[in-house]
PDB file of C-alpha atoms in Angstrom:
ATOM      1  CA  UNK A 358      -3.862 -16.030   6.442  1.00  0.00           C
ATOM      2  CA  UNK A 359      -3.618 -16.500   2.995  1.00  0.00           C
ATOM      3  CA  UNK A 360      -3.936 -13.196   0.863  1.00  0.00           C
ATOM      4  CA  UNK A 361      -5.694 -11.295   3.200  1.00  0.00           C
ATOM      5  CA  UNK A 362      -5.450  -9.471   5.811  1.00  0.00           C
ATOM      6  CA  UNK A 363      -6.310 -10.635   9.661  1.00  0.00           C
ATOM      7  CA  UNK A 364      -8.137  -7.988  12.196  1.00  0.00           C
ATOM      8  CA  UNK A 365      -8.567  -9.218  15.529  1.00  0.00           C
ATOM      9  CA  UNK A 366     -11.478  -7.310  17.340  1.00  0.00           C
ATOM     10  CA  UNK A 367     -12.148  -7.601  20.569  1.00  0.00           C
ATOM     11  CA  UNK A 368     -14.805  -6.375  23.225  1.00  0.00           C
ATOM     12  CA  UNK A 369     -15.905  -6.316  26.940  1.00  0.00           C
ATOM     13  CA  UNK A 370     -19.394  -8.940  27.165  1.00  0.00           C
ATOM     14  CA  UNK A 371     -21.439  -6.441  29.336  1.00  0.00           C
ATOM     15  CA  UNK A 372     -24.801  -8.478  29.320  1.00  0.00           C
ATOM     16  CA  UNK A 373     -26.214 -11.456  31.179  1.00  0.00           C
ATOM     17  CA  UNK A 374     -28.739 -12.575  28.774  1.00  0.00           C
ATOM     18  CA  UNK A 375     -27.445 -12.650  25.114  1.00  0.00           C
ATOM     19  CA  UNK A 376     -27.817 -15.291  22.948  1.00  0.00           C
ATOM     20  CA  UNK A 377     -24.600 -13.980  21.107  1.00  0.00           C
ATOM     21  CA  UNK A 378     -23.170 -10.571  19.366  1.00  0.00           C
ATOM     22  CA  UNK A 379     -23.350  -9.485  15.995  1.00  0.00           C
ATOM     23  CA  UNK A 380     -20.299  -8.060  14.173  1.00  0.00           C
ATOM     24  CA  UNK A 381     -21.021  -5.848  11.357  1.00  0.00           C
ATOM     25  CA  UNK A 382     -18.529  -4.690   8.346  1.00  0.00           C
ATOM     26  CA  UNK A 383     -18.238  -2.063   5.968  1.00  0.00           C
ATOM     27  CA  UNK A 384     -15.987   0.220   4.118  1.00  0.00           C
ATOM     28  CA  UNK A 385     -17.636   3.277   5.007  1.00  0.00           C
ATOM     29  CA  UNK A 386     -18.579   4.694   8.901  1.00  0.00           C
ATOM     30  CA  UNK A 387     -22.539   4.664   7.529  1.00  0.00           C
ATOM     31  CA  UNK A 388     -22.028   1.097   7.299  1.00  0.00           C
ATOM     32  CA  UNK A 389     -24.264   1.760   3.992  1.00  0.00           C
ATOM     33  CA  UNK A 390     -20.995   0.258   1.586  1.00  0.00           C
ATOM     34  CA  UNK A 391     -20.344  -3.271   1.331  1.00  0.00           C
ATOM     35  CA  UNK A 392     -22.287  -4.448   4.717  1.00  0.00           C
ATOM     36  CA  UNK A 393     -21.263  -7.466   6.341  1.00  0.00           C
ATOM     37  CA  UNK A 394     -22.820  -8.994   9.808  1.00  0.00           C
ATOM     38  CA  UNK A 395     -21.344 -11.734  11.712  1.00  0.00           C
ATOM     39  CA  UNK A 396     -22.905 -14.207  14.403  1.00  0.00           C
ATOM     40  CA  UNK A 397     -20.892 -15.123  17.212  1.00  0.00           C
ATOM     41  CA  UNK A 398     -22.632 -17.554  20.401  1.00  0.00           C
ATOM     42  CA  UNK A 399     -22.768 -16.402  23.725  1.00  0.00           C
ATOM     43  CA  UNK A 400     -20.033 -15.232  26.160  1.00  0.00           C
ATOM     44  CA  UNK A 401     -17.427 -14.946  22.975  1.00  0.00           C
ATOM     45  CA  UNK A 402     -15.432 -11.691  22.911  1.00  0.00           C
ATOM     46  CA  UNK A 403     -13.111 -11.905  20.171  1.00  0.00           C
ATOM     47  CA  UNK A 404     -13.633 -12.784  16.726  1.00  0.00           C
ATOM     48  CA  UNK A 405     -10.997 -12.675  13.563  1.00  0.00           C
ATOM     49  CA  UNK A 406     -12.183 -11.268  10.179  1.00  0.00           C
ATOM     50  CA  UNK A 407      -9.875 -11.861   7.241  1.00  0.00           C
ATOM     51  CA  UNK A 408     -10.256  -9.015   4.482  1.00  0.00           C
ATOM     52  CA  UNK A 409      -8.541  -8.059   1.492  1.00  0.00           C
ATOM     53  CA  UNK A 410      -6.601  -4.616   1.361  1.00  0.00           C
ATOM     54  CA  UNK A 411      -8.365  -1.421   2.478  1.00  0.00           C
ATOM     55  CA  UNK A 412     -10.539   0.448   5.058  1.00  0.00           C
ATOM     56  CA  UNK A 413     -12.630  -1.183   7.007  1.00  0.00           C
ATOM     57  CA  UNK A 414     -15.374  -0.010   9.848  1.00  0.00           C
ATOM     58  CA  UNK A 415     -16.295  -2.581  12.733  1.00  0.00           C
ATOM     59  CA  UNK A 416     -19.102  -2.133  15.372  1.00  0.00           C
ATOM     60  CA  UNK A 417     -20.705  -5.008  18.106  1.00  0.00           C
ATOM     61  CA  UNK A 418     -23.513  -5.278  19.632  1.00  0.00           C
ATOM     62  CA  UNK A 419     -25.646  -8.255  21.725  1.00  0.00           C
ATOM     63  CA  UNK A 420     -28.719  -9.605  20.475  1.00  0.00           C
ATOM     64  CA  UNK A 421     -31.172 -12.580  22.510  1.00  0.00           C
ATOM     65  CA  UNK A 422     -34.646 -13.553  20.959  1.00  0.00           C
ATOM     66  CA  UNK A 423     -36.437 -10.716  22.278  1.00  0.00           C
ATOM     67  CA  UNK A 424     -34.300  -7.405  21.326  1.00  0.00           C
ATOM     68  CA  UNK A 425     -30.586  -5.885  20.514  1.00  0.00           C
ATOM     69  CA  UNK A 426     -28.650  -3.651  22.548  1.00  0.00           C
ATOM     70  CA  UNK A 427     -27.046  -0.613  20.939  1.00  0.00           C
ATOM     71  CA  UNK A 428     -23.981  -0.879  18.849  1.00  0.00           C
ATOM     72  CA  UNK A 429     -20.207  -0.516  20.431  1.00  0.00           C
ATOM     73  CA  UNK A 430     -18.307   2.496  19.498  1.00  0.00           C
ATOM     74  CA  UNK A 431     -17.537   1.886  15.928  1.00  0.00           C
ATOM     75  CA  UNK A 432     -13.414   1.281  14.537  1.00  0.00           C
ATOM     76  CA  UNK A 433     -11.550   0.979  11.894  1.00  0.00           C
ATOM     77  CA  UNK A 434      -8.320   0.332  10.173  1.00  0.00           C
ATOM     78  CA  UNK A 435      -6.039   0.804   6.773  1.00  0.00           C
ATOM     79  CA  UNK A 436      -4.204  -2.617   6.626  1.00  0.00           C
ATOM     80  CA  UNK A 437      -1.958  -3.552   4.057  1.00  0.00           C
ATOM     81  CA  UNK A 438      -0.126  -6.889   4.197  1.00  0.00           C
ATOM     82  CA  UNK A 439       2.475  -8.430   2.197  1.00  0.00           C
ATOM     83  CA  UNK A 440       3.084 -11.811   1.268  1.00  0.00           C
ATOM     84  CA  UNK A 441       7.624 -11.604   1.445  1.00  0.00           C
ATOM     85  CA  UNK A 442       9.738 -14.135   0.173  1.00  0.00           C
ATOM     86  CA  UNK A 443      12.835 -15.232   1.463  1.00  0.00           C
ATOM     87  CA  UNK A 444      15.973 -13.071   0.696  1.00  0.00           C
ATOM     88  CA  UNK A 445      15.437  -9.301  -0.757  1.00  0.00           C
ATOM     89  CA  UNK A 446      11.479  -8.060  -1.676  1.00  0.00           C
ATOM     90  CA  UNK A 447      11.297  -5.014  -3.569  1.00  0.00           C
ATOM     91  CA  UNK A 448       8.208  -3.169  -2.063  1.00  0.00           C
ATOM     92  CA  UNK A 449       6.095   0.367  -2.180  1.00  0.00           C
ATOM     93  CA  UNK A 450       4.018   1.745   0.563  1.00  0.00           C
ATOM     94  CA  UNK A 451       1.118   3.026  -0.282  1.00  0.00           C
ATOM     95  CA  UNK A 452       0.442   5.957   2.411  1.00  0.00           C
ATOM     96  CA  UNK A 453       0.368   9.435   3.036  1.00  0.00           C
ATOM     97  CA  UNK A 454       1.824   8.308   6.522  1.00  0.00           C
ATOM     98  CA  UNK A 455       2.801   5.012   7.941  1.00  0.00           C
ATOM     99  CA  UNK A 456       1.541   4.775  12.038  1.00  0.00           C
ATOM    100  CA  UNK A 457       2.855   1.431  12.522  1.00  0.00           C
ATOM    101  CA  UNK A 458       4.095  -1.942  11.324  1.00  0.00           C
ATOM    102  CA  UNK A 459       3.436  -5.330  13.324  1.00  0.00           C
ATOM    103  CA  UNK A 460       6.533  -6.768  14.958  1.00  0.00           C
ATOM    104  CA  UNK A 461       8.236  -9.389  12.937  1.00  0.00           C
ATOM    105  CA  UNK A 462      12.153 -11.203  13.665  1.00  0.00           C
ATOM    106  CA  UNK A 463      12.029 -12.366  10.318  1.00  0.00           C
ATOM    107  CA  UNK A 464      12.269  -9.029   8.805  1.00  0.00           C
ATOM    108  CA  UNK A 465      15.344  -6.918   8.653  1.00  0.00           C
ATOM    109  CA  UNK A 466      14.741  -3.800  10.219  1.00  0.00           C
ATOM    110  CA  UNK A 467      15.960  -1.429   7.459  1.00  0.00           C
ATOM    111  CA  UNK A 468      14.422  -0.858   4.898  1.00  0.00           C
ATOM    112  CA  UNK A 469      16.530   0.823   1.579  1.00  0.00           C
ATOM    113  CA  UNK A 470      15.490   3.047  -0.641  1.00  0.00           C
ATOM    114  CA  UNK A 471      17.676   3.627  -3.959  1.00  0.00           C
ATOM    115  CA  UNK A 472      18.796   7.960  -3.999  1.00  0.00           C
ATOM    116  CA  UNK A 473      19.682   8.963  -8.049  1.00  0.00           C
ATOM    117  CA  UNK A 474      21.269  11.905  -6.480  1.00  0.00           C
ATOM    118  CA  UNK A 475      23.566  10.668  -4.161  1.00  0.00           C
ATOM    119  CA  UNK A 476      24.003   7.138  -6.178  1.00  0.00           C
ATOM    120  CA  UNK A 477      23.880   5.158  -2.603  1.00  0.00           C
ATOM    121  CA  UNK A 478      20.876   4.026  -0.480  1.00  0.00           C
ATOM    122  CA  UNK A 479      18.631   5.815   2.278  1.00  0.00           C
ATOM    123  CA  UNK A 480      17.547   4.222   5.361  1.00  0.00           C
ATOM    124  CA  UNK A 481      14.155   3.850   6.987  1.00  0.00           C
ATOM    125  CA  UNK A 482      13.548   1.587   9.585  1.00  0.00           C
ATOM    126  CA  UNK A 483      10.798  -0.602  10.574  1.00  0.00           C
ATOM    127  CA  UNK A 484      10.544   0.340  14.076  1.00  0.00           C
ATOM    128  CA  UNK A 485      10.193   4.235  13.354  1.00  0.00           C
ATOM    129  CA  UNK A 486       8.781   3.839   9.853  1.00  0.00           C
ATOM    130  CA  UNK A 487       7.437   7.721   9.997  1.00  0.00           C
ATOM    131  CA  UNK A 488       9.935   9.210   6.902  1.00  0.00           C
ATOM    132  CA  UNK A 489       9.005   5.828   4.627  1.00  0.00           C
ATOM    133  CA  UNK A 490       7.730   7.879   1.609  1.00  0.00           C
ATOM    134  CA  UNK A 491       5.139   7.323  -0.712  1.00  0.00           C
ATOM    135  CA  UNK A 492       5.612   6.496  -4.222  1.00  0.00           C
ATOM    136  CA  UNK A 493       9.208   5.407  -3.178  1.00  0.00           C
ATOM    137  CA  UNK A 494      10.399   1.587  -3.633  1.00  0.00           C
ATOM    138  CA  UNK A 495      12.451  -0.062  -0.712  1.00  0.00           C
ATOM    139  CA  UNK A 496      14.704  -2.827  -0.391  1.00  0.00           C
ATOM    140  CA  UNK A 497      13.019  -5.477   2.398  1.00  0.00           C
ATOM    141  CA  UNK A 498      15.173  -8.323   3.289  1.00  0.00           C
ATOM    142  CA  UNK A 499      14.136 -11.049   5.093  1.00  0.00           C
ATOM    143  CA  UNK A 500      15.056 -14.244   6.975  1.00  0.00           C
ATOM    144  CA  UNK A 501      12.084 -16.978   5.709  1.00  0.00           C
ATOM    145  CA  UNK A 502       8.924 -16.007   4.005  1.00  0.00           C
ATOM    146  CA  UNK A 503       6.698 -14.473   6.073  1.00  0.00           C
ATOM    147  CA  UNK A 504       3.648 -11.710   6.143  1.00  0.00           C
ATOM    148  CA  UNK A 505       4.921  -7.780   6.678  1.00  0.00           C
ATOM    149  CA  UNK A 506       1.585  -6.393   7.844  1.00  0.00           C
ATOM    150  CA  UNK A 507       1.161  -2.079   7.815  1.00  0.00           C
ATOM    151  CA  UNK A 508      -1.057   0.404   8.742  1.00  0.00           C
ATOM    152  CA  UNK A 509      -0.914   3.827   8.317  1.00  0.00           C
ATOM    153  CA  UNK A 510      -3.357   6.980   6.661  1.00  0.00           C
ATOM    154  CA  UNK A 511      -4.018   6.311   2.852  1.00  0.00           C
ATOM    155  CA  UNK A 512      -3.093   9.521   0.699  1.00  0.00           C
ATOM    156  CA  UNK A 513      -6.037  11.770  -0.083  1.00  0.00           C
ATOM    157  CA  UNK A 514      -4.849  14.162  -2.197  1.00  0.00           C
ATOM    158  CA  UNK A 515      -5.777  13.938  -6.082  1.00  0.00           C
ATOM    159  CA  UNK A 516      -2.008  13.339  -6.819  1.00  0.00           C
ATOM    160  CA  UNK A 517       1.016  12.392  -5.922  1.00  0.00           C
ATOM    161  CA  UNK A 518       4.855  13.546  -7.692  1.00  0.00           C
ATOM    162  CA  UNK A 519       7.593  11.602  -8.417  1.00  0.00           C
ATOM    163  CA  UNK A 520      10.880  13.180  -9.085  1.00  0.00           C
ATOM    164  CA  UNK A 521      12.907  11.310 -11.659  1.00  0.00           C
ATOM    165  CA  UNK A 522      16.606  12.058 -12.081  1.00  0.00           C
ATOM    166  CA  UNK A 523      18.362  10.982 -14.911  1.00  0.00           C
ATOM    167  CA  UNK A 524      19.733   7.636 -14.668  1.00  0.00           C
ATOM    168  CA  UNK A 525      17.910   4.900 -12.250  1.00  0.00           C
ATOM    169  CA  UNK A 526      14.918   5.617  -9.717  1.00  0.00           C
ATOM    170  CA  UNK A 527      13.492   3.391  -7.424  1.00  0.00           C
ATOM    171  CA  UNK A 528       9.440   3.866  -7.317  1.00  0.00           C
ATOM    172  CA  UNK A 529       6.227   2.759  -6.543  1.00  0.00           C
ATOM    173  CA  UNK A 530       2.312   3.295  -7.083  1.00  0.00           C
ATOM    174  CA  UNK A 531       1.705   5.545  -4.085  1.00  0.00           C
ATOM    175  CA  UNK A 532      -2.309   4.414  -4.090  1.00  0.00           C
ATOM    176  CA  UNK A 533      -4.111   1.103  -3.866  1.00  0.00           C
ATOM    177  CA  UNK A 534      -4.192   1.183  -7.703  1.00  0.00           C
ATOM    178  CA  UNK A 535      -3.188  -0.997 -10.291  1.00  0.00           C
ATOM    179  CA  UNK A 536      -2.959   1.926 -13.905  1.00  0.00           C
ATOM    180  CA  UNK A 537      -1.224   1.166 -16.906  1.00  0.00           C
ATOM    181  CA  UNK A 538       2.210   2.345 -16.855  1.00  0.00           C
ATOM    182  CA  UNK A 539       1.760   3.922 -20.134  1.00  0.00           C
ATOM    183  CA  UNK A 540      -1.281   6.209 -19.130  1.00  0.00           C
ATOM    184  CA  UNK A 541       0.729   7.629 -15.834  1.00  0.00           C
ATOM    185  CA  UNK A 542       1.100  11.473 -16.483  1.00  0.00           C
ATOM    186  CA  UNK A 543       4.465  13.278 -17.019  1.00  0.00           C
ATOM    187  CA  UNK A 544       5.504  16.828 -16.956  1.00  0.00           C
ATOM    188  CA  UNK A 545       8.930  18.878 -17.049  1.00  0.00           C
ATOM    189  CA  UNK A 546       7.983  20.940 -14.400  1.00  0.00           C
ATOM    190  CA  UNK A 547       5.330  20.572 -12.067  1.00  0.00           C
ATOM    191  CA  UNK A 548       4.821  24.749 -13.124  1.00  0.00           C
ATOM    192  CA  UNK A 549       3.057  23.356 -16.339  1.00  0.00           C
ATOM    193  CA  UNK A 550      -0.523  23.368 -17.245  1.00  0.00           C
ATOM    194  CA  UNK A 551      -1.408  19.966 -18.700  1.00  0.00           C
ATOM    195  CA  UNK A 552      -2.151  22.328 -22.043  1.00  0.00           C
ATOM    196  CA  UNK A 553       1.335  23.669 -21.588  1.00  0.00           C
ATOM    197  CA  UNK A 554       3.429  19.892 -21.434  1.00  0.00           C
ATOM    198  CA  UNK A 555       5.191  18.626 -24.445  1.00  0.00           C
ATOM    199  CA  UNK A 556       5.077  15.247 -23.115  1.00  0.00           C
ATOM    200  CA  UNK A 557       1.849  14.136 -21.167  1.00  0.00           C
ATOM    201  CA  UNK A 558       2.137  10.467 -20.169  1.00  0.00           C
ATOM    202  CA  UNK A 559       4.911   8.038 -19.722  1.00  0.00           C
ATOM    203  CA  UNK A 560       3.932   6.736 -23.826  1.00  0.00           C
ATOM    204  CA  UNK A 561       5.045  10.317 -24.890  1.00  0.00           C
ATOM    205  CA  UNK A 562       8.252  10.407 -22.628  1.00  0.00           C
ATOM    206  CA  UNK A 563       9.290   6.675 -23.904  1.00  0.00           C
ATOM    207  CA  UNK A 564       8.855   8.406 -27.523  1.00  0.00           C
ATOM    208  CA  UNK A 565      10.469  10.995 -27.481  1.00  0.00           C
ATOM    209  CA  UNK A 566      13.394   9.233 -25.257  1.00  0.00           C
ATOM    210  CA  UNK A 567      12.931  10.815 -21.968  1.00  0.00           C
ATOM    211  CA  UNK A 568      12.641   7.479 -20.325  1.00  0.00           C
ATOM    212  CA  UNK A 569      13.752   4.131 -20.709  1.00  0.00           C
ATOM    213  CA  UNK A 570      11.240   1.243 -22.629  1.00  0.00           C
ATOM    214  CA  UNK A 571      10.990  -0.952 -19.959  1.00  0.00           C
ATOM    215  CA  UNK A 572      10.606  -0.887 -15.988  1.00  0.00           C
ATOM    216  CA  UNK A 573      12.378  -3.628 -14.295  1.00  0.00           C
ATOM    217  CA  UNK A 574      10.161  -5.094 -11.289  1.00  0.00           C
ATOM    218  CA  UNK A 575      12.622  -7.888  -9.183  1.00  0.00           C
ATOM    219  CA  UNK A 576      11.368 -11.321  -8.679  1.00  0.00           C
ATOM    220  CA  UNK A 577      12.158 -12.676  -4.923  1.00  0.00           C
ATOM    221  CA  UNK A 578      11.100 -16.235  -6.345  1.00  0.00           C
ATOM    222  CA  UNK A 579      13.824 -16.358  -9.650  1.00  0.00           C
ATOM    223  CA  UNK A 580      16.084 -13.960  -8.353  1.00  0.00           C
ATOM    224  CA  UNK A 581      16.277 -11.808 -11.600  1.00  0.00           C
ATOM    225  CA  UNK A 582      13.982  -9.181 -12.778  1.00  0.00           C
ATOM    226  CA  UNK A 583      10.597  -9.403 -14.640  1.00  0.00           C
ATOM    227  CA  UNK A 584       9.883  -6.569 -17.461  1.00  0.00           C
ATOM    228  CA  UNK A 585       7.058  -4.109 -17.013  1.00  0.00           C
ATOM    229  CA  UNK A 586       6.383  -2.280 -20.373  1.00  0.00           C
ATOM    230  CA  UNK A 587       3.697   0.752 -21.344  1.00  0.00           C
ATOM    231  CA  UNK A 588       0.850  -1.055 -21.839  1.00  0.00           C
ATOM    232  CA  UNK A 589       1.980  -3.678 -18.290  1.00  0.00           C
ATOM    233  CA  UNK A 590      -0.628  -3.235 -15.473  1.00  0.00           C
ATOM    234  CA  UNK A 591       1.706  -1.616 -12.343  1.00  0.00           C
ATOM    235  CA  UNK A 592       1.390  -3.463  -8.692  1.00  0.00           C
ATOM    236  CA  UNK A 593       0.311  -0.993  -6.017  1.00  0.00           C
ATOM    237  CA  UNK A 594       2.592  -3.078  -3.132  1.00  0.00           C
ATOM    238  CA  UNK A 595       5.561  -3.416  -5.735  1.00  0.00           C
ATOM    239  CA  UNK A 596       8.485  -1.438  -5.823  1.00  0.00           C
ATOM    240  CA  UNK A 597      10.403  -0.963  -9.389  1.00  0.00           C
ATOM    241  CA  UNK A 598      13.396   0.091 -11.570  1.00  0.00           C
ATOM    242  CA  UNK A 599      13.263   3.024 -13.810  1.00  0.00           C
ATOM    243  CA  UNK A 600      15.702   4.247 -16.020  1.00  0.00           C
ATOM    244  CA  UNK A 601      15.493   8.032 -16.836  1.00  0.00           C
ATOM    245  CA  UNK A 602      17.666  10.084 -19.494  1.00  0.00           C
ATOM    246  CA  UNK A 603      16.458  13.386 -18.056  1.00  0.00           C
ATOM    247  CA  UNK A 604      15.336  14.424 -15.344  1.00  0.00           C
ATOM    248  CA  UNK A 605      10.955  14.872 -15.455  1.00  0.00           C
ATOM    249  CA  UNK A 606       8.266  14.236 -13.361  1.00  0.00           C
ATOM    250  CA  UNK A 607       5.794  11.368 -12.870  1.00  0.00           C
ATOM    251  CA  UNK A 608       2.056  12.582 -11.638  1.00  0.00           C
ATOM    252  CA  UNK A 609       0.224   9.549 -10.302  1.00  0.00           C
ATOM    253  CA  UNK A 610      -3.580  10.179  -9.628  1.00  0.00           C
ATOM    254  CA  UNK A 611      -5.789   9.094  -7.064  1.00  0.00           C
ATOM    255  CA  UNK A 612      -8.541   6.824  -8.231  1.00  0.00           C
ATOM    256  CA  UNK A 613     -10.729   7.349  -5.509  1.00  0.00           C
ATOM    257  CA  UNK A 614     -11.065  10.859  -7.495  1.00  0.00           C
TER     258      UNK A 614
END
């Protein structure tokens, strides 16, 4: 599997004369962004198509030397997988709402989820995943490395909140984005104008000591955390450590806007 991800489509072989099907790809139901077709022989019905992260559209039809039939109803599918490591993974989710995630024994079913306000962890579980929220960080444990594989609706709104308490909060990148820690806004209350906030980004709050210098990503392979600092690149499928000496906001935005 590598990297990517692995869709497995499928489809009833309604015709007596093809010479095979074509598959086309894209990332957008036009099938006008990033087109991809596929050749398959005769009589096949299934074909897998390994993809990086993201939406993607699928649609089949039969072609012989003479003509095509029409295309298949067209589907698609937000996929993200994850490449786990034996022992604790510290991940984020990226969606407005997880609708599933593919059946695995080698993963612990509950997930944790650090809570600065009551100073112990909250549960979500794997099997009922619906309250796993975005731009929080979870504990995932599991028994050998493996592949955790989720789908679910990506987040379309321009932004997403974060509500930092003082002391240590467990977050995550709530989009399929990789910004510079240092550029992700800030505010005191989300009742502020961007005019109105005496702190804009996370470079301002680090300066004037609202949160900590460094954000503390954990390493499944060494066991011990690597440093993220302003001007670090953040992980969209990583979860992190942040220390806070007030309690502020984080404002992540969408890039797709």
């Amino acid at each position: 599997v590598g990297s990517g991800i692995d869709f497995e489509l499928a489809w009833m072989d309604n015709s007596t004369s093809e010479v095979g099907f074509q598959i086309d790809r894209a990332t957008d139901s036009g099938f006008s962004t990033n087109p991809v077709s596929f050749m398959t022989g005769a009589g096949v019905t299934t074909y897998t198509d390994t993809v990086p992260d993201g939406t993607y559209y699928y649609r089949v039809r039969a072609y012989n030397a003479k003509d095509n039939s029409g295309y298949s109803n067209e589907v698609s599918s937000n996929q993200i997988s994850y490449q786990l490591k034996q022992g604790w993974n510290c991940l984020t989710f990226p969606f407005s709402q997880i609708t599933s995630i593919s059946e695995n024994p080698n993963i612990n079913n509950v997930f944790f989820h650090y809570n600065p306000e009551s100073g112990s962890y909250d549960f979500s579980f794997m099997s009922n995943p619906g309250n796993i929220t975005p731009a929080y960080a979870y504990w995932v444990k599991t028994s050998s490395d493996t592949i955790l594989r989720v789908d679910g609706t990506y987040i379309s709104n321009p932004t997403t909140n974060f509500t930092v308490k003082a002391g240590w909060n467990h977050v995550g990148v709530p989009y399929l984005d990789n910004p510079v820690w240092g550029t992700v806004a800030v505010a005191e209350t989300l009742s502020q104008s961007k005019n109105q906030r005496a702190v804009q980004n996370v470079n301002d709050a680090i300066a004037a000591n609202w949160l900590n210098s460094v954000l503390f990503a954990y390493n499944p392979t060494s066991g011990g955390y690597d440093f993220k600092f302003a001007s670090s690149n953040l992980d969209s499928k990583s979860g992190y450590f942040l220390k806070a000496n007030r309690d502020c906001y984080l404002i992540f935005d969408n890039p797709a806007n």
